[in-house]
Amino acid sequence: MEPGDGVQCGKAPDTSAGSLNFQHPPPTQKDRRDFSQAVEVVRVVLSDMASVEHLSTSSGAPPAVEQTTGAATAAREQHVDPLNVSGAIDEQGNVLAFDYEALRQKFDTALIDESLRQRFERVTGKKLHRLIRRGHFFSHRDLDKILDCYERGDTFFIYTGRGPSSDSMHLGHAIPFLFTKELQDIFDVPVVIMLTDDEKFQFRGAKEGRDLGEFLDYAYSNAKDIIAMGFDLKKTFIYSDVEFFGGHYMQNVTEFETLLTNNQVRGAMGFDGRYVNILSPEPATSIGMNSYPAKQCVAAFASSYPELFGAPDFCRPRPRSKGNFEKRPRKEIAAIPCLIPCAIDQDPYFRLVRDNCHRMKAPSPKPALIHAKFLTALQGPGGKMSASDPTSAIFMSDTQKQIEKKINKYAFSGGRATKEEHEKYGGNPDVDVAYDYLTYFLEDDEELAQIRESYKAGTLSTGNLKKKCIAELQKFVGGFQERRNEATDDVLDKFMTPRKMEYAGNPHPIKVEEAVVQQNGETTEEKPDRNGKRERKLEKLEQKKREKELEKLALRNRDEKSGES
Ligand code: TYM
């Protein structure tokens, strides 16, 4: 998601510069300057709106994101796509907490329920990480298939990414990486991390008249942040799009682009044709915006990185003579499954992959996904941290003092207005940001439960709750910063060099027959082979359905075209 694009909190002004009326002929230098200034004004307004101080002595009633001006705004539903994330707004203009169940149903993803959690623990033999235990990773696509894969001892890889839009990541960005690192430890598989400097330039930099190089710099700096999350060099590859594209990756992009229609991309990304670019300020969706998604999609194909799996890439064949390169398709590498941890805003990209991956010459399986909720902005539920608003977020570069100040000053509290009231009626942990952050970072379940109960009972004050939260965040960010200092240019270079990954996967794979028995907890009549057949049949039916839909779409497009001419 593009920080600053989505209205994170506060009332929603029309930020579409489409309303700035540029005249033909093409803009003069002055037009561009005016436009830049207008963008800056909008940015400042948004930032002011988000930085309105929130009442650390509030009554404990939601909504956490208190609104700015008096005038009521039209109520609006929540909206989540990769470019815009905004909570619903009620008639009084209050931003409401995200309704994740509604979102899950809308996106048609599966809930991570108790039985899947238990299976995860059983298959991996490890205690569930607190982020999944406490429902912060709440939804998935085909996670069960990845567990099957691990159980059998088959290879798969994990892919995630970051759009480098500023020098330092915030605490919200750290969540998927914290969890991905945990998954790497659990599964012992390769992790691929994409830094989308091209995406951030396309969707943000161009709009603000900034240089592409700026985003490459952010990519390097964010890569060091990511390394500091503790990834294992032997099985982690990090790349900047601008630097890495070429070879098999680019071949996959080129082929995949032929499979995606503008309509599909527009639907997934929520383009409304009002995007304005500083260099060409007529409202439009640039072709760069349209073509970017294919790049984020094919990153989920193992065949984009054959070198990580021990096969050569052909990027720079020596000598450069005809046919002297590793030719595609590499079916066996393409068939390696992929698991993508991310917050739910990134899901639309991967719906595009899942709908089309079977149509590649060397098809890849549908990538599995595991989705996180958003770590809320300091201002409370319904807001999302924004890299462009320092008061909305704790940054991984914040000092211990800054963390203390931000939590004390900005973290929305579910405590009561006075000490007496708090002791009498108790606080509301469900809207309290300090408590919410503790659910992410405090490991001890019993201690957390005790904090929750005593806060509700009014025996734990807001001040003391915040103190506990500050201590946990300082520990997490402090540890991160120590590791960040060790991420030198040399270390960065190693992580960003494509090379064969060293991983072992499941040390105790079990035979498929055993897997079926263990899954059901008892011996089953059903032969695993029959299972496989049924799956293939379903897969074929689904494929036919998709082909039919595509045919219909093609016919509709043809009719529309003939109507136009
Ligand atoms: P970006 O840079 O917006 O976000 C990086 C990752 O952080 C997640 N995220 C959050 N998670 C929890 N709480 C928050 N407040 C929060 N804000 C952001 C995002 O969902 C993402 O997982 N286009 C992507 C870059 C990308 C990518 C990927 C991300 C490329 N390939 C594959 C995930 C998986 C982007 O701009 O992410």
Coordinates of C-alpha atoms and ligand atoms in Angstrom, one line a residue:
M1 CA 0.0 0.0 0.0
E2 CA 1.1 3.5 -0.7
P3 CA 1.4 5.5 2.5
G4 CA -0.3 8.8 2.1
D5 CA -2.4 7.5 -0.8
G6 CA -4.9 5.7 1.3
V7 CA -6.5 8.0 3.8
Q8 CA -5.3 6.4 7.0
C9 CA -7.4 8.2 9.4
G10 CA -9.3 11.4 9.8
K11 CA -11.9 12.7 7.3
A12 CA -11.4 12.0 3.7
P13 CA -10.6 15.0 1.6
D14 CA -10.5 14.6 -2.1
T15 CA -6.8 14.1 -2.7
S16 CA -7.1 13.2 -6.3
A17 CA -5.2 15.9 -8.1
G18 CA -7.5 15.1 -11.0
S19 CA -9.4 18.1 -9.8
L20 CA -6.5 20.3 -10.5
N21 CA -7.4 21.6 -13.9
F22 CA -4.3 21.4 -16.1
Q23 CA -4.8 22.9 -19.5
H24 CA -3.4 21.9 -22.9
P25 CA -0.9 22.5 -24.3
P26 CA 1.4 20.4 -22.0
P27 CA 2.3 21.9 -18.6
T28 CA 4.9 24.6 -18.3
Q29 CA 7.6 24.6 -15.6
K30 CA 5.3 26.8 -13.6
D31 CA 2.4 24.4 -13.9
R32 CA 4.7 21.7 -12.6
R33 CA 5.8 23.8 -9.7
D34 CA 2.1 24.7 -8.8
F35 CA 1.3 21.0 -9.0
S36 CA 4.2 20.1 -6.7
Q37 CA 3.0 22.7 -4.3
A38 CA -0.5 21.4 -4.4
V39 CA 0.7 17.9 -3.7
E40 CA 2.7 19.2 -0.8
V41 CA -0.4 21.1 0.6
V42 CA -2.4 17.9 0.4
R43 CA 0.4 16.0 2.1
V44 CA 0.6 18.5 4.9
V45 CA -3.2 18.6 5.3
L46 CA -3.3 14.8 5.6
S47 CA -0.4 14.8 8.0
D48 CA -2.1 17.4 10.1
M49 CA -5.3 15.5 10.2
A50 CA -3.5 12.4 11.3
S51 CA -1.5 14.1 14.0
V52 CA -4.4 15.5 15.9
E53 CA -3.7 14.5 19.4
H54 CA -5.7 11.7 20.9
L55 CA -7.0 11.7 24.3
S56 CA -4.9 9.6 26.5
T57 CA -7.6 10.2 29.1
S58 CA -10.5 9.3 26.9
S59 CA -13.5 7.5 28.2
G60 CA -12.5 4.2 26.7
A61 CA -15.2 4.3 24.2
P62 CA -14.4 3.6 20.6
P63 CA -13.7 4.9 18.0
A64 CA -10.0 5.2 18.7
V65 CA -9.4 7.5 15.8
E66 CA -11.0 10.6 17.0
Q67 CA -12.0 12.9 14.2
T68 CA -10.7 16.3 13.3
T69 CA -13.3 18.8 12.2
G70 CA -16.9 19.2 13.3
A71 CA -18.6 18.8 10.0
A72 CA -20.2 15.4 9.5
T73 CA -18.9 13.4 6.5
A74 CA -21.0 11.0 4.5
A75 CA -20.7 7.5 6.0
R76 CA -18.4 5.3 3.9
E77 CA -17.6 1.6 3.9
Q78 CA -14.1 0.3 4.7
H79 CA -11.9 -0.1 1.7
V80 CA -8.8 -2.2 1.2
D81 CA -6.7 -2.6 -1.9
P82 CA -3.0 -2.4 -2.5
L83 CA -3.1 1.3 -3.0
N84 CA -5.8 2.4 -0.6
V85 CA -6.6 1.3 2.9
S86 CA -9.2 3.1 4.9
G87 CA -11.5 2.2 7.7
A88 CA -15.2 2.7 7.4
I89 CA -16.5 6.1 8.4
D90 CA -19.8 6.5 10.3
E91 CA -22.3 9.4 10.0
Q92 CA -20.5 11.4 12.6
G93 CA -17.2 11.2 10.6
N94 CA -15.6 8.7 13.0
V95 CA -13.2 6.2 11.5
L96 CA -14.2 2.7 12.7
A97 CA -12.0 -0.3 13.4
F98 CA -11.5 -2.6 10.4
D99 CA -14.1 -5.4 10.2
Y100 CA -11.7 -8.2 9.2
E101 CA -14.4 -10.8 9.0
A102 CA -16.3 -8.8 6.5
L103 CA -13.0 -8.2 4.6
R104 CA -12.2 -11.9 4.6
Q105 CA -15.7 -12.7 3.2
K106 CA -15.4 -10.1 0.6
F107 CA -12.0 -11.4 -0.5
D108 CA -13.2 -14.9 -0.2
T109 CA -10.2 -16.1 1.8
A110 CA -10.3 -18.9 4.4
L111 CA -10.2 -18.3 8.2
I112 CA -7.3 -19.6 10.2
D113 CA -9.4 -21.5 12.6
E114 CA -8.6 -23.6 15.6
S115 CA -8.3 -26.8 13.7
L116 CA -5.8 -25.3 11.2
R117 CA -3.9 -23.8 14.1
Q118 CA -3.7 -27.2 15.7
R119 CA -2.6 -28.9 12.5
F120 CA 0.1 -26.3 12.0
E121 CA 1.4 -27.1 15.5
R122 CA 1.2 -30.8 14.9
V123 CA 2.9 -30.8 11.5
T124 CA 5.7 -28.5 12.5
G125 CA 6.1 -29.8 16.0
K126 CA 6.6 -26.3 17.2
K127 CA 4.6 -24.0 19.4
L128 CA 2.6 -21.5 17.4
H129 CA 4.1 -18.1 17.1
R130 CA 2.1 -15.5 19.1
L131 CA 1.2 -13.6 15.9
I132 CA -0.8 -16.6 14.7
R133 CA -1.8 -17.8 18.2
R134 CA -3.5 -14.4 18.9
G135 CA -5.2 -14.1 15.5
H136 CA -3.0 -11.3 14.0
F137 CA -2.4 -13.6 11.1
F138 CA -6.0 -14.5 10.6
S139 CA -6.7 -15.6 7.1
H140 CA -5.2 -17.7 4.4
R141 CA -5.3 -19.3 1.0
D142 CA -4.1 -22.9 0.7
L143 CA -2.0 -22.8 3.8
D144 CA -3.2 -26.4 4.4
K145 CA -1.5 -27.4 1.1
I146 CA 1.8 -25.9 2.2
L147 CA 1.5 -28.0 5.4
D148 CA 0.9 -31.1 3.2
C149 CA 3.9 -30.2 1.3
Y150 CA 6.1 -29.8 4.4
E151 CA 4.7 -33.0 5.8
R152 CA 5.8 -34.9 2.7
G153 CA 9.2 -33.3 2.8
D154 CA 8.7 -31.5 -0.5
T155 CA 10.5 -28.3 -1.3
F156 CA 8.6 -25.0 -1.3
F157 CA 9.7 -21.4 -0.8
I158 CA 8.5 -18.3 0.9
Y159 CA 8.2 -15.0 -0.8
T160 CA 7.4 -11.6 0.6
G161 CA 8.3 -8.0 -0.1
R162 CA 8.4 -4.3 0.8
G163 CA 7.7 -1.2 -1.2
P164 CA 10.6 1.1 -0.1
S165 CA 9.0 4.4 0.3
S166 CA 11.2 5.8 3.1
D167 CA 14.5 5.3 4.8
S168 CA 13.2 3.3 7.7
M169 CA 10.4 0.8 8.0
H170 CA 7.7 1.3 10.7
L171 CA 6.6 -1.2 13.2
G172 CA 3.7 -2.3 11.0
H173 CA 6.0 -3.2 8.1
A174 CA 8.1 -5.3 10.6
I175 CA 5.1 -7.6 11.3
P176 CA 5.1 -9.7 8.1
F177 CA 8.9 -9.9 8.3
L178 CA 9.0 -10.9 11.9
F179 CA 6.6 -13.7 11.0
T180 CA 8.4 -14.7 7.8
K181 CA 11.6 -15.0 9.7
E182 CA 9.8 -17.3 12.1
L183 CA 8.4 -19.4 9.2
Q184 CA 11.9 -19.7 7.8
D185 CA 13.1 -21.1 11.1
I186 CA 10.2 -23.5 11.4
F187 CA 10.3 -24.8 7.8
D188 CA 13.9 -24.4 6.9
V189 CA 13.2 -23.2 3.4
P190 CA 14.4 -20.4 1.1
V191 CA 13.0 -16.9 1.5
V192 CA 12.8 -14.5 -1.4
I193 CA 12.3 -10.8 -0.6
M194 CA 11.3 -8.4 -3.3
L195 CA 12.0 -4.6 -2.8
T196 CA 9.7 -2.8 -5.2
D197 CA 11.5 0.4 -5.8
D198 CA 9.9 0.5 -9.3
E199 CA 6.4 0.2 -7.7
K200 CA 7.0 3.0 -5.3
F201 CA 8.4 5.2 -8.0
Q202 CA 5.5 4.3 -10.3
F203 CA 2.7 4.9 -7.8
R204 CA 4.3 7.6 -5.7
G205 CA 7.6 9.0 -6.9
A206 CA 6.3 10.0 -10.3
K207 CA 3.3 11.6 -8.7
E208 CA 5.6 13.8 -6.6
G209 CA 8.3 14.5 -9.2
R210 CA 10.9 12.4 -7.4
D211 CA 13.8 10.5 -8.9
L212 CA 13.7 6.7 -9.3
G213 CA 17.2 6.6 -7.7
E214 CA 15.8 7.8 -4.5
F215 CA 13.7 4.7 -4.2
L216 CA 16.7 2.5 -5.0
D217 CA 18.4 4.1 -2.0
Y218 CA 15.4 3.3 0.2
A219 CA 15.5 -0.2 -1.1
Y220 CA 19.1 -0.7 0.1
S221 CA 18.3 0.9 3.4
N222 CA 15.1 -1.1 3.9
A223 CA 17.0 -4.3 2.9
K224 CA 19.3 -3.7 5.9
D225 CA 16.2 -3.3 8.1
I226 CA 15.0 -6.6 6.8
I227 CA 18.3 -8.3 7.4
A228 CA 18.2 -7.0 10.9
M229 CA 15.0 -9.0 11.5
G230 CA 17.3 -12.0 11.7
F231 CA 17.0 -13.8 8.3
D232 CA 19.5 -16.6 7.6
L233 CA 21.9 -15.6 4.8
K234 CA 22.3 -19.2 3.6
K235 CA 18.6 -19.3 2.6
T236 CA 17.6 -15.7 2.0
F237 CA 17.7 -13.7 -1.2
I238 CA 16.8 -10.0 -1.2
Y239 CA 16.5 -8.0 -4.5
S240 CA 15.7 -4.6 -5.7
D241 CA 13.4 -4.7 -8.8
V242 CA 15.4 -2.1 -10.6
E243 CA 18.6 -3.9 -10.1
F244 CA 17.5 -7.5 -10.6
F245 CA 15.0 -7.7 -13.4
G246 CA 16.4 -9.6 -16.4
G247 CA 17.0 -13.3 -17.2
H248 CA 14.3 -15.8 -16.4
Y249 CA 12.4 -13.3 -14.2
M250 CA 11.9 -11.0 -17.1
Q251 CA 10.9 -13.8 -19.4
N252 CA 8.2 -14.7 -16.8
V253 CA 7.1 -11.1 -16.6
T254 CA 6.8 -10.9 -20.4
E255 CA 4.8 -14.1 -20.7
F256 CA 2.6 -13.3 -17.7
E257 CA 1.8 -9.8 -19.1
T258 CA 0.3 -11.5 -22.1
L259 CA -2.1 -13.3 -19.8
L260 CA -3.4 -10.3 -17.9
T261 CA -6.0 -8.0 -19.3
N262 CA -6.3 -4.3 -18.4
N263 CA -9.7 -5.1 -16.9
Q264 CA -8.3 -7.7 -14.6
V265 CA -5.6 -5.4 -13.3
R266 CA -8.0 -2.5 -13.0
G267 CA -10.4 -4.6 -11.0
A268 CA -7.6 -5.9 -8.6
M269 CA -5.9 -2.6 -8.1
G270 CA -9.0 -0.3 -7.9
F271 CA -7.7 2.0 -10.6
D272 CA -10.2 4.7 -11.3
G273 CA -8.4 6.6 -14.1
R274 CA -7.8 9.6 -11.9
Y275 CA -4.1 9.1 -11.1
V276 CA -2.0 12.1 -11.9
N277 CA 1.7 12.0 -12.7
I278 CA 3.8 15.1 -12.1
L279 CA 5.5 14.6 -15.5
S280 CA 2.2 14.1 -17.3
P281 CA -0.5 15.6 -15.1
E282 CA -3.6 14.6 -17.1
P283 CA -5.7 12.3 -15.0
A284 CA -5.0 8.8 -16.3
T285 CA -3.7 5.4 -15.3
S286 CA -0.2 5.2 -16.7
I287 CA 0.8 2.1 -18.5
G288 CA 3.5 1.7 -15.8
M289 CA 0.8 1.3 -13.2
N290 CA -1.0 -1.2 -15.4
S291 CA 2.0 -3.3 -16.0
Y292 CA 3.6 -3.3 -12.5
P293 CA 1.3 -6.0 -11.1
A294 CA 2.7 -8.6 -13.4
K295 CA 6.1 -8.0 -11.8
Q296 CA 4.9 -8.5 -8.3
C297 CA 3.0 -11.6 -9.5
V298 CA 5.7 -13.6 -11.2
A299 CA 7.9 -13.2 -8.1
A300 CA 5.7 -16.0 -6.8
F301 CA 7.1 -18.4 -9.4
A302 CA 10.2 -20.3 -8.5
S303 CA 11.1 -20.4 -12.2
S304 CA 11.8 -16.6 -11.9
Y305 CA 14.9 -17.5 -9.8
P306 CA 16.3 -20.8 -11.2
E307 CA 19.7 -20.0 -9.7
L308 CA 18.3 -20.2 -6.2
F309 CA 17.3 -23.8 -6.8
G310 CA 20.6 -24.7 -8.3
A311 CA 20.0 -24.1 -12.1
P312 CA 21.9 -21.5 -14.0
D313 CA 20.2 -18.2 -15.1
F314 CA 21.0 -16.9 -18.6
C315 CA 21.2 -13.3 -17.7
R316 CA 24.6 -12.7 -19.2
P317 CA 25.5 -15.7 -21.3
R318 CA 29.2 -16.1 -22.0
P319 CA 29.9 -16.0 -24.9
R320 CA 26.9 -14.1 -26.1
S321 CA 26.3 -16.4 -29.0
K322 CA 23.1 -17.8 -30.4
G323 CA 21.4 -20.4 -28.2
N324 CA 24.1 -20.1 -25.5
F325 CA 21.7 -19.6 -22.6
E326 CA 19.6 -21.7 -20.3
K327 CA 16.3 -22.0 -22.2
R328 CA 12.9 -22.1 -20.6
P329 CA 10.6 -23.6 -19.7
R330 CA 12.0 -25.2 -16.5
K331 CA 8.9 -27.1 -15.6
E332 CA 10.3 -28.8 -12.5
I333 CA 11.4 -25.5 -11.0
A334 CA 8.2 -23.8 -11.9
A335 CA 6.3 -26.5 -10.0
I336 CA 7.9 -25.6 -6.7
P337 CA 5.1 -24.2 -4.5
C338 CA 5.2 -20.7 -2.8
L339 CA 3.9 -19.3 0.4
I340 CA 3.4 -15.5 0.7
P341 CA 3.0 -13.9 4.2
C342 CA 1.7 -10.3 3.9
A343 CA -1.0 -8.0 5.3
I344 CA -4.3 -8.5 3.6
D345 CA -3.9 -5.3 1.5
Q346 CA -1.6 -7.2 -0.8
D347 CA -4.0 -10.1 -1.5
P348 CA -5.4 -8.6 -4.8
Y349 CA -2.0 -8.9 -6.5
F350 CA -2.0 -12.6 -5.7
R351 CA -5.5 -13.2 -6.9
L352 CA -4.2 -12.2 -10.3
V353 CA -1.4 -14.9 -10.0
R354 CA -3.8 -17.5 -8.7
D355 CA -6.2 -16.9 -11.6
N356 CA -3.5 -17.2 -14.2
C357 CA -0.6 -19.2 -13.1
H358 CA -1.9 -22.4 -14.6
R359 CA -1.7 -20.7 -18.0
M360 CA 2.0 -20.3 -18.1
K361 CA 4.0 -22.5 -20.4
A362 CA 5.8 -23.9 -17.3
P363 CA 2.8 -23.6 -14.9
S364 CA 3.3 -22.9 -11.3
P365 CA 0.9 -23.9 -8.6
K366 CA -1.3 -21.2 -7.1
P367 CA 0.7 -19.5 -4.4
A368 CA -0.5 -20.0 -0.8
L369 CA -1.0 -16.9 1.3
I370 CA -1.1 -16.1 5.0
H371 CA -2.7 -12.7 5.8
A372 CA -2.1 -10.4 8.6
K373 CA -4.3 -7.7 10.1
F374 CA -2.9 -4.2 10.1
L375 CA -0.9 -3.1 13.2
T376 CA -3.0 -0.1 14.0
A377 CA -1.8 3.5 13.9
L378 CA -1.0 5.1 17.3
Q379 CA -4.3 6.9 16.9
G380 CA -6.2 3.7 17.2
P381 CA -8.2 1.0 15.5
G382 CA -9.3 2.0 12.0
G383 CA -6.1 3.8 11.3
K384 CA -3.1 2.3 9.6
M385 CA 0.5 3.4 10.2
S386 CA 1.9 5.6 7.5
A387 CA 5.5 6.1 6.7
S388 CA 4.8 9.7 5.8
D389 CA 3.3 10.6 9.1
P390 CA 5.8 10.3 12.0
T391 CA 3.1 10.7 14.7
S392 CA 1.1 7.7 13.4
A393 CA 3.8 5.1 13.9
I394 CA 6.7 3.9 15.8
F395 CA 9.6 3.7 13.4
M396 CA 12.3 1.0 13.6
S397 CA 14.8 3.9 13.7
D398 CA 13.1 5.6 16.7
T399 CA 15.2 6.2 19.8
Q400 CA 14.2 4.8 23.1
K401 CA 13.1 8.3 24.2
Q402 CA 11.0 8.8 21.0
I403 CA 9.2 5.5 21.6
E404 CA 8.4 6.6 25.2
K405 CA 7.2 10.0 24.0
K406 CA 5.1 8.6 21.2
I407 CA 3.3 6.0 23.3
N408 CA 2.7 8.5 26.1
K409 CA 1.6 11.3 23.9
Y410 CA -0.2 9.7 20.9
A411 CA -1.2 6.1 21.7
F412 CA -5.0 6.1 22.0
S413 CA -6.1 4.9 25.4
G414 CA -9.1 2.8 26.5
G415 CA -8.7 4.2 30.0
R416 CA -11.3 6.4 31.7
A417 CA -11.2 10.2 32.0
T418 CA -10.3 10.3 35.7
K419 CA -8.4 8.1 38.0
E420 CA -11.5 7.6 40.1
E421 CA -13.7 6.6 37.1
H422 CA -11.0 4.3 35.9
E423 CA -10.8 2.5 39.2
K424 CA -14.6 2.4 39.4
Y425 CA -15.5 1.3 35.9
G426 CA -12.2 -0.1 34.5
G427 CA -10.6 0.4 31.1
N428 CA -11.3 -1.0 27.7
P429 CA -8.4 -3.0 26.4
D430 CA -10.1 -3.7 23.1
V431 CA -9.6 -0.1 21.9
D432 CA -6.4 0.6 23.8
V433 CA -3.4 0.9 21.5
A434 CA -0.8 0.2 24.2
Y435 CA -2.6 -3.0 25.0
D436 CA -3.0 -3.9 21.4
Y437 CA 0.8 -3.5 20.8
L438 CA 1.5 -5.8 23.8
T439 CA -0.5 -8.5 22.1
Y440 CA 2.0 -8.3 19.2
F441 CA 5.2 -8.1 21.3
L442 CA 4.7 -9.6 24.7
E443 CA 5.4 -13.3 24.5
D444 CA 3.9 -14.5 27.8
D445 CA 0.2 -15.4 27.4
E446 CA -0.4 -15.6 31.1
E447 CA 1.1 -12.2 31.8
L448 CA -0.9 -10.7 28.9
A449 CA -4.2 -12.2 30.2
Q450 CA -3.4 -10.8 33.6
I451 CA -2.8 -7.3 32.2
R452 CA -6.1 -7.5 30.3
E453 CA -8.0 -8.5 33.4
S454 CA -6.5 -5.9 35.7
Y455 CA -7.0 -3.2 33.2
K456 CA -10.6 -4.1 32.8
A457 CA -11.0 -4.2 36.5
G458 CA -9.4 -0.8 36.9
T459 CA -6.6 -2.0 39.1
L460 CA -4.0 -1.3 36.3
S461 CA -3.8 2.3 35.3
T462 CA -3.4 3.7 31.8
G463 CA 0.0 5.1 32.8
N464 CA 1.3 1.7 34.0
L465 CA -0.1 -0.1 30.9
K466 CA 1.7 2.3 28.7
K467 CA 4.9 1.8 30.8
K468 CA 4.7 -1.9 30.1
C469 CA 4.1 -1.3 26.4
I470 CA 7.0 1.1 26.2
A471 CA 9.4 -1.4 27.8
E472 CA 8.4 -4.2 25.4
L473 CA 8.7 -1.9 22.3
Q474 CA 12.0 -0.6 23.5
K475 CA 13.3 -4.1 23.9
F476 CA 12.1 -5.2 20.4
V477 CA 13.3 -2.0 18.6
G478 CA 16.5 -1.9 20.6
G479 CA 17.4 -5.5 19.7
F480 CA 16.6 -4.7 16.1
Q481 CA 18.8 -1.6 16.1
E482 CA 21.8 -3.6 17.4
R483 CA 21.4 -6.1 14.6
R484 CA 20.9 -3.2 12.1
N485 CA 24.3 -1.8 13.1
E486 CA 25.8 -5.1 12.0
A487 CA 24.2 -5.0 8.6
T488 CA 27.1 -3.5 6.8
D489 CA 27.3 -2.9 3.0
D490 CA 29.3 -6.1 2.7
V491 CA 26.5 -8.1 4.4
L492 CA 23.9 -6.4 2.2
D493 CA 25.9 -7.3 -0.9
K494 CA 25.9 -11.0 0.2
F495 CA 22.1 -11.1 0.8
M496 CA 21.5 -9.4 -2.6
T497 CA 23.6 -11.7 -4.6
P498 CA 21.7 -14.5 -6.4
R499 CA 23.1 -17.8 -5.3
K500 CA 22.1 -21.4 -4.6
M501 CA 20.1 -21.5 -1.4
E502 CA 21.1 -23.9 1.3
Y503 CA 18.1 -25.4 3.1
A504 CA 17.0 -28.8 4.5
G505 CA 13.2 -28.6 4.8
N506 CA 11.4 -31.1 7.0
P507 CA 14.0 -33.3 8.8
H508 CA 11.4 -36.0 9.4
P509 CA 9.1 -36.2 6.4
I510 CA 6.4 -38.8 6.7
K511 CA 5.0 -41.1 4.0
V512 CA 1.8 -40.0 2.4
E513 CA -0.2 -42.9 3.9
E514 CA 1.0 -41.9 7.3
A515 CA 0.1 -38.2 6.6
V516 CA -3.5 -39.2 5.9
V517 CA -3.7 -41.2 9.1
Q518 CA -2.2 -38.5 11.2
Q519 CA -4.4 -35.8 9.7
N520 CA -7.5 -37.7 10.6
G521 CA -6.2 -38.9 13.9
E522 CA -7.2 -42.5 12.8
T523 CA -6.7 -44.9 10.0
T524 CA -8.7 -44.0 6.9
E525 CA -10.0 -46.1 4.1
E526 CA -9.2 -43.4 1.6
K527 CA -6.0 -44.1 -0.4
P528 CA -3.7 -41.1 -0.8
D529 CA -3.6 -41.8 -4.5
R530 CA -7.3 -41.4 -4.7
N531 CA -7.0 -38.1 -2.8
G532 CA -4.6 -36.9 -5.5
K533 CA -6.9 -38.0 -8.3
R534 CA -9.8 -36.1 -6.7
E535 CA -7.7 -33.0 -6.4
R536 CA -6.6 -33.2 -10.0
K537 CA -10.2 -33.6 -11.1
L538 CA -11.3 -30.5 -9.1
E539 CA -8.4 -28.6 -10.4
K540 CA -9.4 -29.5 -14.0
L541 CA -13.0 -28.5 -13.3
E542 CA -11.8 -25.2 -11.9
Q543 CA -9.6 -24.7 -14.9
K544 CA -12.5 -25.2 -17.3
K545 CA -14.6 -22.7 -15.3
R546 CA -11.8 -20.2 -15.6
E547 CA -11.4 -20.8 -19.3
K548 CA -15.1 -20.3 -19.8
E549 CA -15.1 -17.0 -17.9
L550 CA -12.1 -15.8 -19.9
E551 CA -13.9 -16.8 -23.1
K552 CA -17.0 -14.8 -22.0
L553 CA -14.7 -11.8 -21.2
A554 CA -13.1 -12.0 -24.6
L555 CA -16.5 -12.1 -26.3
R556 CA -17.6 -9.1 -24.2
N557 CA -14.4 -7.2 -25.1
R558 CA -14.9 -8.0 -28.8
D559 CA -18.5 -6.8 -28.6
E560 CA -17.5 -3.6 -26.8
K561 CA -14.8 -3.0 -29.5
S562 CA -17.2 -3.5 -32.4
G563 CA -19.6 -1.2 -30.6
E564 CA -16.9 1.5 -30.4
S565 CA -15.9 1.3 -34.1
Ligands
TYM1 P1 4.5 -2.3 1.7 O1 5.8 -1.7 1.7 O2 3.3 -1.4 1.7 O3 4.3 -3.1 3.0 C1 5.3 -4.2 3.3 C2 4.6 -5.3 4.1 O4 4.0 -4.8 5.3 C3 2.6 -5.0 5.3 N1 2.1 -3.9 6.1 C4 1.6 -4.0 7.3 N2 1.4 -5.1 8.1 C5 0.9 -5.0 9.3 N3 0.5 -3.8 9.8 C6 0.7 -2.7 9.0 N4 0.3 -1.5 9.6 C7 1.2 -2.8 7.7 N5 1.5 -1.9 6.7 C8 2.0 -2.6 5.7 C9 2.2 -5.1 3.8 O5 1.0 -5.8 3.6 C10 3.4 -5.9 3.3 O6 3.3 -7.2 3.5 N6 3.7 -4.0 -2.9 C11 4.3 -4.3 -1.6 C12 5.7 -4.9 -1.8 C13 5.6 -6.4 -2.1 C14 5.1 -7.4 -1.3 C15 5.3 -8.6 -2.1 C16 4.5 -7.4 -0.1 C17 6.1 -6.9 -3.3 N7 5.9 -8.2 -3.3 C18 4.9 -9.8 -1.6 C19 4.1 -8.7 0.4 C20 4.3 -9.8 -0.3 C21 4.3 -3.1 -0.7 O7 4.3 -2.0 -1.2 O8 4.3 -3.4 0.6

